[in-house]
mmCIF file of C-alpha atoms and ligand atoms in Angstrom:
data_model
loop_
_atom_site.group_PDB
_atom_site.id
_atom_site.type_symbol
_atom_site.label_atom_id
_atom_site.label_comp_id
_atom_site.label_asym_id
_atom_site.label_seq_id
_atom_site.Cartn_x
_atom_site.Cartn_y
_atom_site.Cartn_z
ATOM 1 C CA MET F 1 -41.197 -0.562 -13.682
ATOM 2 C CA ASN F 2 -38.983 2.160 -12.270
ATOM 3 C CA VAL F 3 -36.671 0.475 -9.754
ATOM 4 C CA GLN F 4 -34.716 2.964 -7.731
ATOM 5 C CA THR F 5 -30.997 2.256 -7.500
ATOM 6 C CA PRO F 6 -29.287 3.148 -4.179
ATOM 7 C CA GLN F 7 -27.207 6.382 -4.234
ATOM 8 C CA ARG F 8 -23.588 5.719 -4.661
ATOM 9 C CA ILE F 9 -21.148 7.164 -2.195
ATOM 10 C CA ALA F 10 -17.797 8.856 -2.979
ATOM 11 C CA LEU F 11 -14.961 9.859 -0.689
ATOM 12 C CA VAL F 12 -12.566 12.598 -1.995
ATOM 13 C CA THR F 13 -9.381 13.214 -0.015
ATOM 14 C CA GLY F 14 -8.094 16.791 -0.208
ATOM 15 C CA GLY F 15 -11.614 17.791 -1.127
ATOM 16 C CA SER F 16 -11.569 21.190 0.563
ATOM 17 C CA ARG F 17 -9.752 23.101 -2.086
ATOM 18 C CA GLY F 18 -8.386 23.118 -5.618
ATOM 19 C CA ILE F 19 -8.759 19.959 -7.849
ATOM 20 C CA GLY F 20 -10.261 17.965 -4.917
ATOM 21 C CA ALA F 21 -13.074 20.412 -4.399
ATOM 22 C CA ALA F 22 -13.884 20.497 -8.064
ATOM 23 C CA ILE F 23 -14.003 16.671 -8.056
ATOM 24 C CA ALA F 24 -16.264 16.573 -4.992
ATOM 25 C CA ARG F 25 -18.608 19.172 -6.662
ATOM 26 C CA ARG F 26 -18.661 17.199 -9.893
ATOM 27 C CA LEU F 27 -19.336 13.867 -8.333
ATOM 28 C CA ALA F 28 -22.144 15.370 -6.410
ATOM 29 C CA ARG F 29 -23.600 16.611 -9.625
ATOM 30 C CA ASP F 30 -23.193 13.139 -11.005
ATOM 31 C CA GLY F 31 -25.545 11.860 -8.164
ATOM 32 C CA PHE F 32 -23.005 10.675 -5.609
ATOM 33 C CA ALA F 33 -23.246 11.392 -1.904
ATOM 34 C CA VAL F 34 -19.802 12.884 -1.103
ATOM 35 C CA GLY F 35 -17.381 12.717 1.788
ATOM 36 C CA ILE F 36 -15.230 15.776 1.584
ATOM 37 C CA ASN F 37 -11.917 15.164 3.383
ATOM 38 C CA TYR F 38 -9.692 17.982 4.596
ATOM 39 C CA ALA F 39 -6.774 18.382 6.942
ATOM 40 C CA SER F 40 -6.947 22.128 7.949
ATOM 41 C CA SER F 41 -9.305 23.910 5.802
ATOM 42 C CA ALA F 42 -12.433 23.215 7.820
ATOM 43 C CA ALA F 43 -14.333 26.291 6.785
ATOM 44 C CA GLN F 44 -13.850 25.624 2.979
ATOM 45 C CA ALA F 45 -14.830 21.887 3.375
ATOM 46 C CA ASP F 46 -17.855 22.837 5.431
ATOM 47 C CA ALA F 47 -18.917 25.467 2.913
ATOM 48 C CA LEU F 48 -18.631 23.022 0.010
ATOM 49 C CA ALA F 49 -20.681 20.342 1.922
ATOM 50 C CA GLU F 50 -23.387 23.026 2.552
ATOM 51 C CA GLU F 51 -23.361 24.159 -1.162
ATOM 52 C CA ILE F 52 -23.916 20.473 -2.140
ATOM 53 C CA ARG F 53 -26.646 20.062 0.314
ATOM 54 C CA LEU F 54 -28.340 23.276 -0.750
ATOM 55 C CA ALA F 55 -28.315 22.049 -4.318
ATOM 56 C CA GLY F 56 -30.245 19.003 -3.084
ATOM 57 C CA GLY F 57 -27.274 16.537 -2.626
ATOM 58 C CA ARG F 58 -25.778 14.797 0.336
ATOM 59 C CA ALA F 59 -22.385 15.679 1.560
ATOM 60 C CA VAL F 60 -20.271 15.601 4.740
ATOM 61 C CA ALA F 61 -16.975 17.274 5.559
ATOM 62 C CA VAL F 62 -14.511 14.911 7.300
ATOM 63 C CA ARG F 63 -11.348 15.994 8.932
ATOM 64 C CA ALA F 64 -8.328 13.537 8.575
ATOM 65 C CA ASP F 65 -4.637 13.894 7.943
ATOM 66 C CA VAL F 66 -4.257 11.228 5.307
ATOM 67 C CA SER F 67 -0.633 10.573 6.381
ATOM 68 C CA ALA F 68 -1.938 9.183 9.642
ATOM 69 C CA ALA F 69 -3.479 5.658 9.353
ATOM 70 C CA ASP F 70 -5.678 6.134 12.448
ATOM 71 C CA ASP F 71 -7.129 9.294 10.936
ATOM 72 C CA VAL F 72 -7.860 7.467 7.687
ATOM 73 C CA ARG F 73 -9.610 4.569 9.494
ATOM 74 C CA ALA F 74 -11.695 7.086 11.360
ATOM 75 C CA MET F 75 -12.500 8.987 8.178
ATOM 76 C CA PHE F 76 -13.895 5.910 6.491
ATOM 77 C CA GLY F 77 -15.920 5.151 9.705
ATOM 78 C CA GLN F 78 -17.519 8.641 9.778
ATOM 79 C CA VAL F 79 -18.390 8.540 6.035
ATOM 80 C CA GLU F 80 -19.883 5.043 6.491
ATOM 81 C CA ALA F 81 -21.937 6.337 9.529
ATOM 82 C CA GLU F 82 -23.112 9.426 7.903
ATOM 83 C CA LEU F 83 -23.524 8.553 4.319
ATOM 84 C CA GLY F 84 -23.059 4.739 3.778
ATOM 85 C CA ARG F 85 -20.540 2.252 2.422
ATOM 86 C CA VAL F 86 -18.097 3.978 0.037
ATOM 87 C CA ASP F 87 -18.147 3.069 -3.595
ATOM 88 C CA VAL F 88 -15.666 5.589 -5.029
ATOM 89 C CA LEU F 89 -12.425 6.674 -3.477
ATOM 90 C CA VAL F 90 -10.534 9.674 -4.968
ATOM 91 C CA ASN F 91 -7.131 10.532 -3.630
ATOM 92 C CA SER F 92 -6.551 14.109 -4.340
ATOM 93 C CA ALA F 93 -4.773 15.235 -1.123
ATOM 94 C CA GLY F 94 -1.269 16.348 -1.882
ATOM 95 C CA ILE F 95 1.472 18.870 -1.441
ATOM 96 C CA LEU F 96 4.204 20.309 -3.654
ATOM 97 C CA GLU F 97 7.235 22.242 -2.722
ATOM 98 C CA ILE F 98 9.766 22.844 -5.496
ATOM 99 C CA LYS F 99 13.422 22.386 -4.362
ATOM 100 C CA PRO F 100 16.578 21.025 -5.975
ATOM 101 C CA LEU F 101 17.285 17.614 -4.501
ATOM 102 C CA ALA F 102 20.535 18.825 -2.951
ATOM 103 C CA GLU F 103 18.618 21.451 -1.055
ATOM 104 C CA THR F 104 15.758 19.262 0.117
ATOM 105 C CA SER F 105 15.573 18.983 3.852
ATOM 106 C CA ASP F 106 14.841 15.731 5.651
ATOM 107 C CA ASP F 107 11.580 17.306 6.756
ATOM 108 C CA LEU F 108 10.437 18.257 3.272
ATOM 109 C CA PHE F 109 11.220 14.742 1.975
ATOM 110 C CA GLU F 110 9.379 13.178 4.927
ATOM 111 C CA ARG F 111 6.328 15.434 4.541
ATOM 112 C CA THR F 112 6.068 14.913 0.775
ATOM 113 C CA PHE F 113 6.198 11.182 1.012
ATOM 114 C CA ALA F 114 3.987 11.199 4.149
ATOM 115 C CA ILE F 115 1.079 13.016 2.388
ATOM 116 C CA ASN F 116 1.472 12.198 -1.257
ATOM 117 C CA THR F 117 2.544 8.505 -1.039
ATOM 118 C CA ARG F 118 1.781 7.190 2.513
ATOM 119 C CA GLY F 119 -1.496 9.196 2.399
ATOM 120 C CA THR F 120 -2.465 7.263 -0.804
ATOM 121 C CA PHE F 121 -1.141 3.972 0.612
ATOM 122 C CA ASN F 122 -3.230 4.514 3.881
ATOM 123 C CA THR F 123 -6.494 5.045 1.990
ATOM 124 C CA LEU F 124 -5.895 2.244 -0.470
ATOM 125 C CA ARG F 125 -5.118 -0.285 2.380
ATOM 126 C CA GLU F 126 -8.335 0.792 4.129
ATOM 127 C CA ALA F 127 -10.339 0.708 0.910
ATOM 128 C CA ALA F 128 -9.398 -2.932 0.387
ATOM 129 C CA ALA F 129 -11.617 -3.915 3.179
ATOM 130 C CA ARG F 130 -14.129 -1.054 3.100
ATOM 131 C CA LEU F 131 -14.953 -0.338 -0.554
ATOM 132 C CA ALA F 132 -18.080 -1.876 -1.982
ATOM 133 C CA ASP F 133 -17.572 -4.415 -4.763
ATOM 134 C CA GLY F 134 -18.097 -2.888 -8.119
ATOM 135 C CA GLY F 135 -16.518 0.462 -7.020
ATOM 136 C CA ALA F 136 -13.750 2.611 -8.381
ATOM 137 C CA ILE F 137 -10.616 4.221 -7.016
ATOM 138 C CA VAL F 138 -8.974 7.181 -8.746
ATOM 139 C CA ASN F 139 -5.563 8.360 -7.522
ATOM 140 C CA VAL F 140 -4.188 11.820 -8.533
ATOM 141 C CA SER F 141 -0.647 11.616 -9.775
ATOM 142 C CA SER F 142 1.118 14.367 -11.908
ATOM 143 C CA THR F 143 2.394 14.788 -15.424
ATOM 144 C CA THR F 144 5.679 15.905 -13.857
ATOM 145 C CA VAL F 145 6.394 12.189 -13.646
ATOM 146 C CA ALA F 146 6.767 12.130 -17.337
ATOM 147 C CA LEU F 147 8.707 15.389 -17.645
ATOM 148 C CA ASN F 148 11.436 14.812 -14.975
ATOM 149 C CA LEU F 149 11.593 18.606 -14.277
ATOM 150 C CA PRO F 150 14.568 19.880 -12.287
ATOM 151 C CA GLY F 151 13.425 20.968 -8.785
ATOM 152 C CA TYR F 152 10.636 18.366 -8.679
ATOM 153 C CA ALA F 153 12.707 15.228 -7.763
ATOM 154 C CA VAL F 154 11.075 14.446 -4.422
ATOM 155 C CA TYR F 155 7.589 15.379 -5.623
ATOM 156 C CA ILE F 156 7.966 13.326 -8.765
ATOM 157 C CA ALA F 157 9.308 10.330 -6.849
ATOM 158 C CA SER F 158 6.297 10.553 -4.457
ATOM 159 C CA LYS F 159 3.954 10.526 -7.423
ATOM 160 C CA ALA F 160 5.711 7.808 -9.369
ATOM 161 C CA ALA F 161 5.169 5.697 -6.311
ATOM 162 C CA VAL F 162 1.392 6.545 -6.456
ATOM 163 C CA GLU F 163 1.361 5.289 -10.117
ATOM 164 C CA SER F 164 2.986 2.043 -9.048
ATOM 165 C CA LEU F 165 0.534 1.523 -6.137
ATOM 166 C CA THR F 166 -2.336 2.251 -8.664
ATOM 167 C CA GLN F 167 -1.023 -0.483 -11.092
ATOM 168 C CA VAL F 168 -0.375 -3.142 -8.510
ATOM 169 C CA PHE F 169 -3.566 -2.549 -6.541
ATOM 170 C CA ALA F 170 -5.667 -2.852 -9.589
ATOM 171 C CA LYS F 171 -4.396 -6.440 -9.866
ATOM 172 C CA GLU F 172 -4.670 -7.201 -6.121
ATOM 173 C CA LEU F 173 -8.398 -6.293 -6.195
ATOM 174 C CA ARG F 174 -9.074 -9.170 -8.676
ATOM 175 C CA GLY F 175 -12.592 -10.550 -8.218
ATOM 176 C CA ARG F 176 -13.952 -7.444 -6.605
ATOM 177 C CA ARG F 177 -14.987 -5.581 -9.831
ATOM 178 C CA ILE F 178 -13.161 -2.563 -8.467
ATOM 179 C CA THR F 179 -11.223 -0.480 -11.018
ATOM 180 C CA VAL F 180 -8.067 1.431 -9.839
ATOM 181 C CA ASN F 181 -6.714 4.169 -12.025
ATOM 182 C CA ALA F 182 -4.851 7.378 -11.836
ATOM 183 C CA VAL F 183 -5.186 10.709 -13.495
ATOM 184 C CA ALA F 184 -1.998 12.638 -13.962
ATOM 185 C CA PRO F 185 -2.708 16.390 -14.492
ATOM 186 C CA GLY F 186 -0.423 18.910 -16.108
ATOM 187 C CA PRO F 187 -0.237 22.359 -14.567
ATOM 188 C CA VAL F 188 -3.668 23.308 -13.074
ATOM 189 C CA ALA F 189 -4.448 26.781 -11.854
ATOM 190 C CA THR F 190 -4.717 26.060 -8.087
ATOM 191 C CA GLU F 191 -2.769 27.365 -5.109
ATOM 192 C CA LEU F 192 -0.443 24.422 -5.287
ATOM 193 C CA PHE F 193 0.633 25.290 -8.738
ATOM 194 C CA MET F 194 0.530 29.204 -8.476
ATOM 195 C CA LYS F 195 2.365 29.555 -5.152
ATOM 196 C CA GLY F 196 5.704 31.263 -5.439
ATOM 197 C CA LYS F 197 5.650 31.497 -9.263
ATOM 198 C CA SER F 198 6.104 34.877 -11.074
ATOM 199 C CA PRO F 199 3.466 35.795 -13.756
ATOM 200 C CA GLU F 200 6.126 35.135 -16.364
ATOM 201 C CA LEU F 201 6.748 31.624 -15.090
ATOM 202 C CA ILE F 202 3.063 30.946 -14.931
ATOM 203 C CA GLU F 203 2.706 32.165 -18.587
ATOM 204 C CA HIS F 204 5.619 29.908 -19.618
ATOM 205 C CA TYR F 205 3.846 26.857 -18.129
ATOM 206 C CA ALA F 206 0.552 27.906 -19.704
ATOM 207 C CA LYS F 207 2.215 28.021 -23.154
ATOM 208 C CA MET F 208 3.874 24.565 -22.844
ATOM 209 C CA PRO F 209 0.907 22.311 -23.947
ATOM 210 C CA PRO F 210 -0.135 22.590 -27.540
ATOM 211 C CA LEU F 211 -3.586 23.749 -26.247
ATOM 212 C CA GLU F 212 -1.617 26.850 -24.801
ATOM 213 C CA ARG F 213 -3.380 27.284 -21.471
ATOM 214 C CA LEU F 214 -3.299 26.133 -17.901
ATOM 215 C CA GLY F 215 -5.529 23.394 -16.890
ATOM 216 C CA GLN F 216 -8.448 24.293 -14.742
ATOM 217 C CA PRO F 217 -9.796 22.129 -11.794
ATOM 218 C CA ASP F 218 -12.851 21.071 -13.976
ATOM 219 C CA ASP F 219 -10.520 19.792 -16.660
ATOM 220 C CA ILE F 220 -9.489 17.218 -14.088
ATOM 221 C CA SER F 221 -12.857 16.627 -12.430
ATOM 222 C CA GLY F 222 -14.442 15.646 -15.782
ATOM 223 C CA VAL F 223 -11.728 12.939 -16.114
ATOM 224 C CA VAL F 224 -12.301 11.676 -12.558
ATOM 225 C CA SER F 225 -16.091 11.666 -13.230
ATOM 226 C CA PHE F 226 -15.367 9.415 -16.280
ATOM 227 C CA LEU F 227 -12.958 7.156 -14.376
ATOM 228 C CA ALA F 228 -15.442 6.826 -11.500
ATOM 229 C CA GLY F 229 -18.500 6.222 -13.657
ATOM 230 C CA PRO F 230 -19.968 3.385 -15.826
ATOM 231 C CA ASP F 231 -18.370 4.375 -19.078
ATOM 232 C CA ALA F 232 -14.870 3.629 -17.735
ATOM 233 C CA GLY F 233 -15.845 0.234 -16.356
ATOM 234 C CA TRP F 234 -13.320 -1.501 -18.630
ATOM 235 C CA VAL F 235 -10.493 0.887 -17.806
ATOM 236 C CA ASN F 236 -8.319 -0.578 -15.056
ATOM 237 C CA GLY F 237 -4.770 -0.074 -13.829
ATOM 238 C CA GLN F 238 -4.166 2.883 -16.118
ATOM 239 C CA VAL F 239 -2.640 6.291 -15.864
ATOM 240 C CA LEU F 240 -4.480 8.947 -17.779
ATOM 241 C CA ARG F 241 -2.474 12.101 -18.386
ATOM 242 C CA ALA F 242 -4.878 15.166 -18.597
ATOM 243 C CA ASN F 243 -2.589 17.993 -19.625
ATOM 244 C CA GLY F 244 -3.586 19.536 -22.906
ATOM 245 C CA GLY F 245 -1.029 17.350 -24.779
ATOM 246 C CA LEU F 246 2.068 18.488 -22.743
ATOM 247 C CA ALA F 247 3.475 14.960 -22.548
HETATM 248 P P1 NAP Z 301 -4.304 22.469 -3.483
HETATM 249 O O1 NAP Z 301 -5.216 23.505 -4.113
HETATM 250 O O2 NAP Z 301 -3.165 22.936 -2.677
HETATM 251 O O3 NAP Z 301 -5.223 21.535 -2.526
HETATM 252 C C1 NAP Z 301 -4.558 20.514 -1.769
HETATM 253 C C2 NAP Z 301 -5.666 19.722 -1.020
HETATM 254 O O4 NAP Z 301 -4.932 18.709 -0.386
HETATM 255 C C3 NAP Z 301 -6.414 20.632 0.056
HETATM 256 O O5 NAP Z 301 -7.692 20.233 0.019
HETATM 257 C C4 NAP Z 301 -5.657 20.212 1.254
HETATM 258 O O6 NAP Z 301 -6.586 20.258 2.463
HETATM 259 C C5 NAP Z 301 -5.359 18.681 1.109
HETATM 260 N N1 NAP Z 301 -4.289 18.194 1.914
HETATM 261 C C6 NAP Z 301 -3.045 18.621 2.055
HETATM 262 N N2 NAP Z 301 -2.399 17.874 3.010
HETATM 263 C C7 NAP Z 301 -3.247 16.928 3.471
HETATM 264 C C8 NAP Z 301 -3.325 16.008 4.452
HETATM 265 N N3 NAP Z 301 -2.275 15.689 5.173
HETATM 266 N N4 NAP Z 301 -4.461 15.244 4.656
HETATM 267 C C9 NAP Z 301 -5.611 15.547 3.997
HETATM 268 N N5 NAP Z 301 -5.637 16.499 3.079
HETATM 269 C C10 NAP Z 301 -4.552 17.203 2.798
HETATM 270 O O7 NAP Z 301 -3.656 21.454 -4.494
HETATM 271 P P2 NAP Z 301 -4.344 20.880 -5.884
HETATM 272 O O8 NAP Z 301 -3.587 21.642 -6.974
HETATM 273 O O9 NAP Z 301 -5.832 20.863 -5.843
HETATM 274 O O10 NAP Z 301 -3.719 19.452 -5.905
HETATM 275 C C11 NAP Z 301 -4.619 18.289 -5.761
HETATM 276 C C12 NAP Z 301 -3.787 17.058 -6.213
HETATM 277 O O11 NAP Z 301 -3.456 17.266 -7.479
HETATM 278 C C13 NAP Z 301 -2.459 16.875 -5.490
HETATM 279 O O12 NAP Z 301 -2.250 15.539 -5.268
HETATM 280 C C14 NAP Z 301 -1.455 17.433 -6.439
HETATM 281 O O13 NAP Z 301 -0.110 16.782 -6.241
HETATM 282 C C15 NAP Z 301 -2.050 17.011 -7.761
HETATM 283 N N6 NAP Z 301 -1.610 17.770 -8.916
HETATM 284 C C16 NAP Z 301 -1.792 19.144 -8.948
HETATM 285 C C17 NAP Z 301 -1.339 19.821 -10.136
HETATM 286 C C18 NAP Z 301 -1.438 21.388 -10.196
HETATM 287 O O14 NAP Z 301 -0.947 21.879 -11.180
HETATM 288 N N7 NAP Z 301 -2.231 21.995 -9.415
HETATM 289 C C19 NAP Z 301 -0.724 19.139 -11.192
HETATM 290 C C20 NAP Z 301 -0.650 17.702 -11.058
HETATM 291 C C21 NAP Z 301 -1.094 17.117 -9.923
HETATM 292 P P3 NAP Z 301 -6.381 21.342 3.583
HETATM 293 O O15 NAP Z 301 -6.337 22.677 2.934
HETATM 294 O O16 NAP Z 301 -7.551 21.045 4.499
HETATM 295 O O17 NAP Z 301 -5.073 20.976 4.273
#
């Protein structure tokens, strides 16, 4: 007998552009209905949702600044109302501004932690009550945590905190059959990485991993698809570096 299983629902923060958009596209292809979160890129998020719907999937674009707890609560509410209870949460929203620690302004410190760290905290706290049992959470960290690159102190600190949240939250969700993992990409060819870098510097980063190229968003979306799917059901509380062997 062919018993139809209900469609699973994924919510991807920072789904309007870059890695998050590739993740939303991939999860839709995997059969998920997808909530595509954005902060300001409404046109891109709407276009991606439309692309998924035209391909026969279900998707909705949801505006929320992940650094604001009220926005995050409303975002879950909207996705639940329009798609259903969330099974998979992916935290991809993030910012990077490279600055030596001594030159980092209060504002840059606050913004980086507000979006990268508090943003992840806000969605995790909400997910504790809202995620369906048997679900999965994937946080996006960064391989820079392993590299300790000069100029990246505040960004790395914000992502190290994300890895800690990942590992503790995996334990706190005991009994819910929810896995919590992180993927830590190396350099990926998106606006966040390319912005302000000379072609020579980009080439330098591209040559760093033994696989001698930049990552592409789909290098990361495939890993997230694995961590969100049934084959990773026994992987929990881990940080998976996806970086071509860089570190
Ligand atoms: P990106 O192309 O700049 O995209 C960033 C995304 O985050 C956009 O969708 C943006 O949405 C969203 N966002 C920013 N602030 C937000 C906020 N306050 N609330 C909700 N969404 C917000 O960057 P990316 O390269 O795809 O980066 C995605 C994640 O991967 C980040 O966490 C980044 O730290 C991490 N990462 C990237 C690399 C890399 O080399 N690219 C390497 C390691 C880790 P709007 O445009 O709507 O604001």
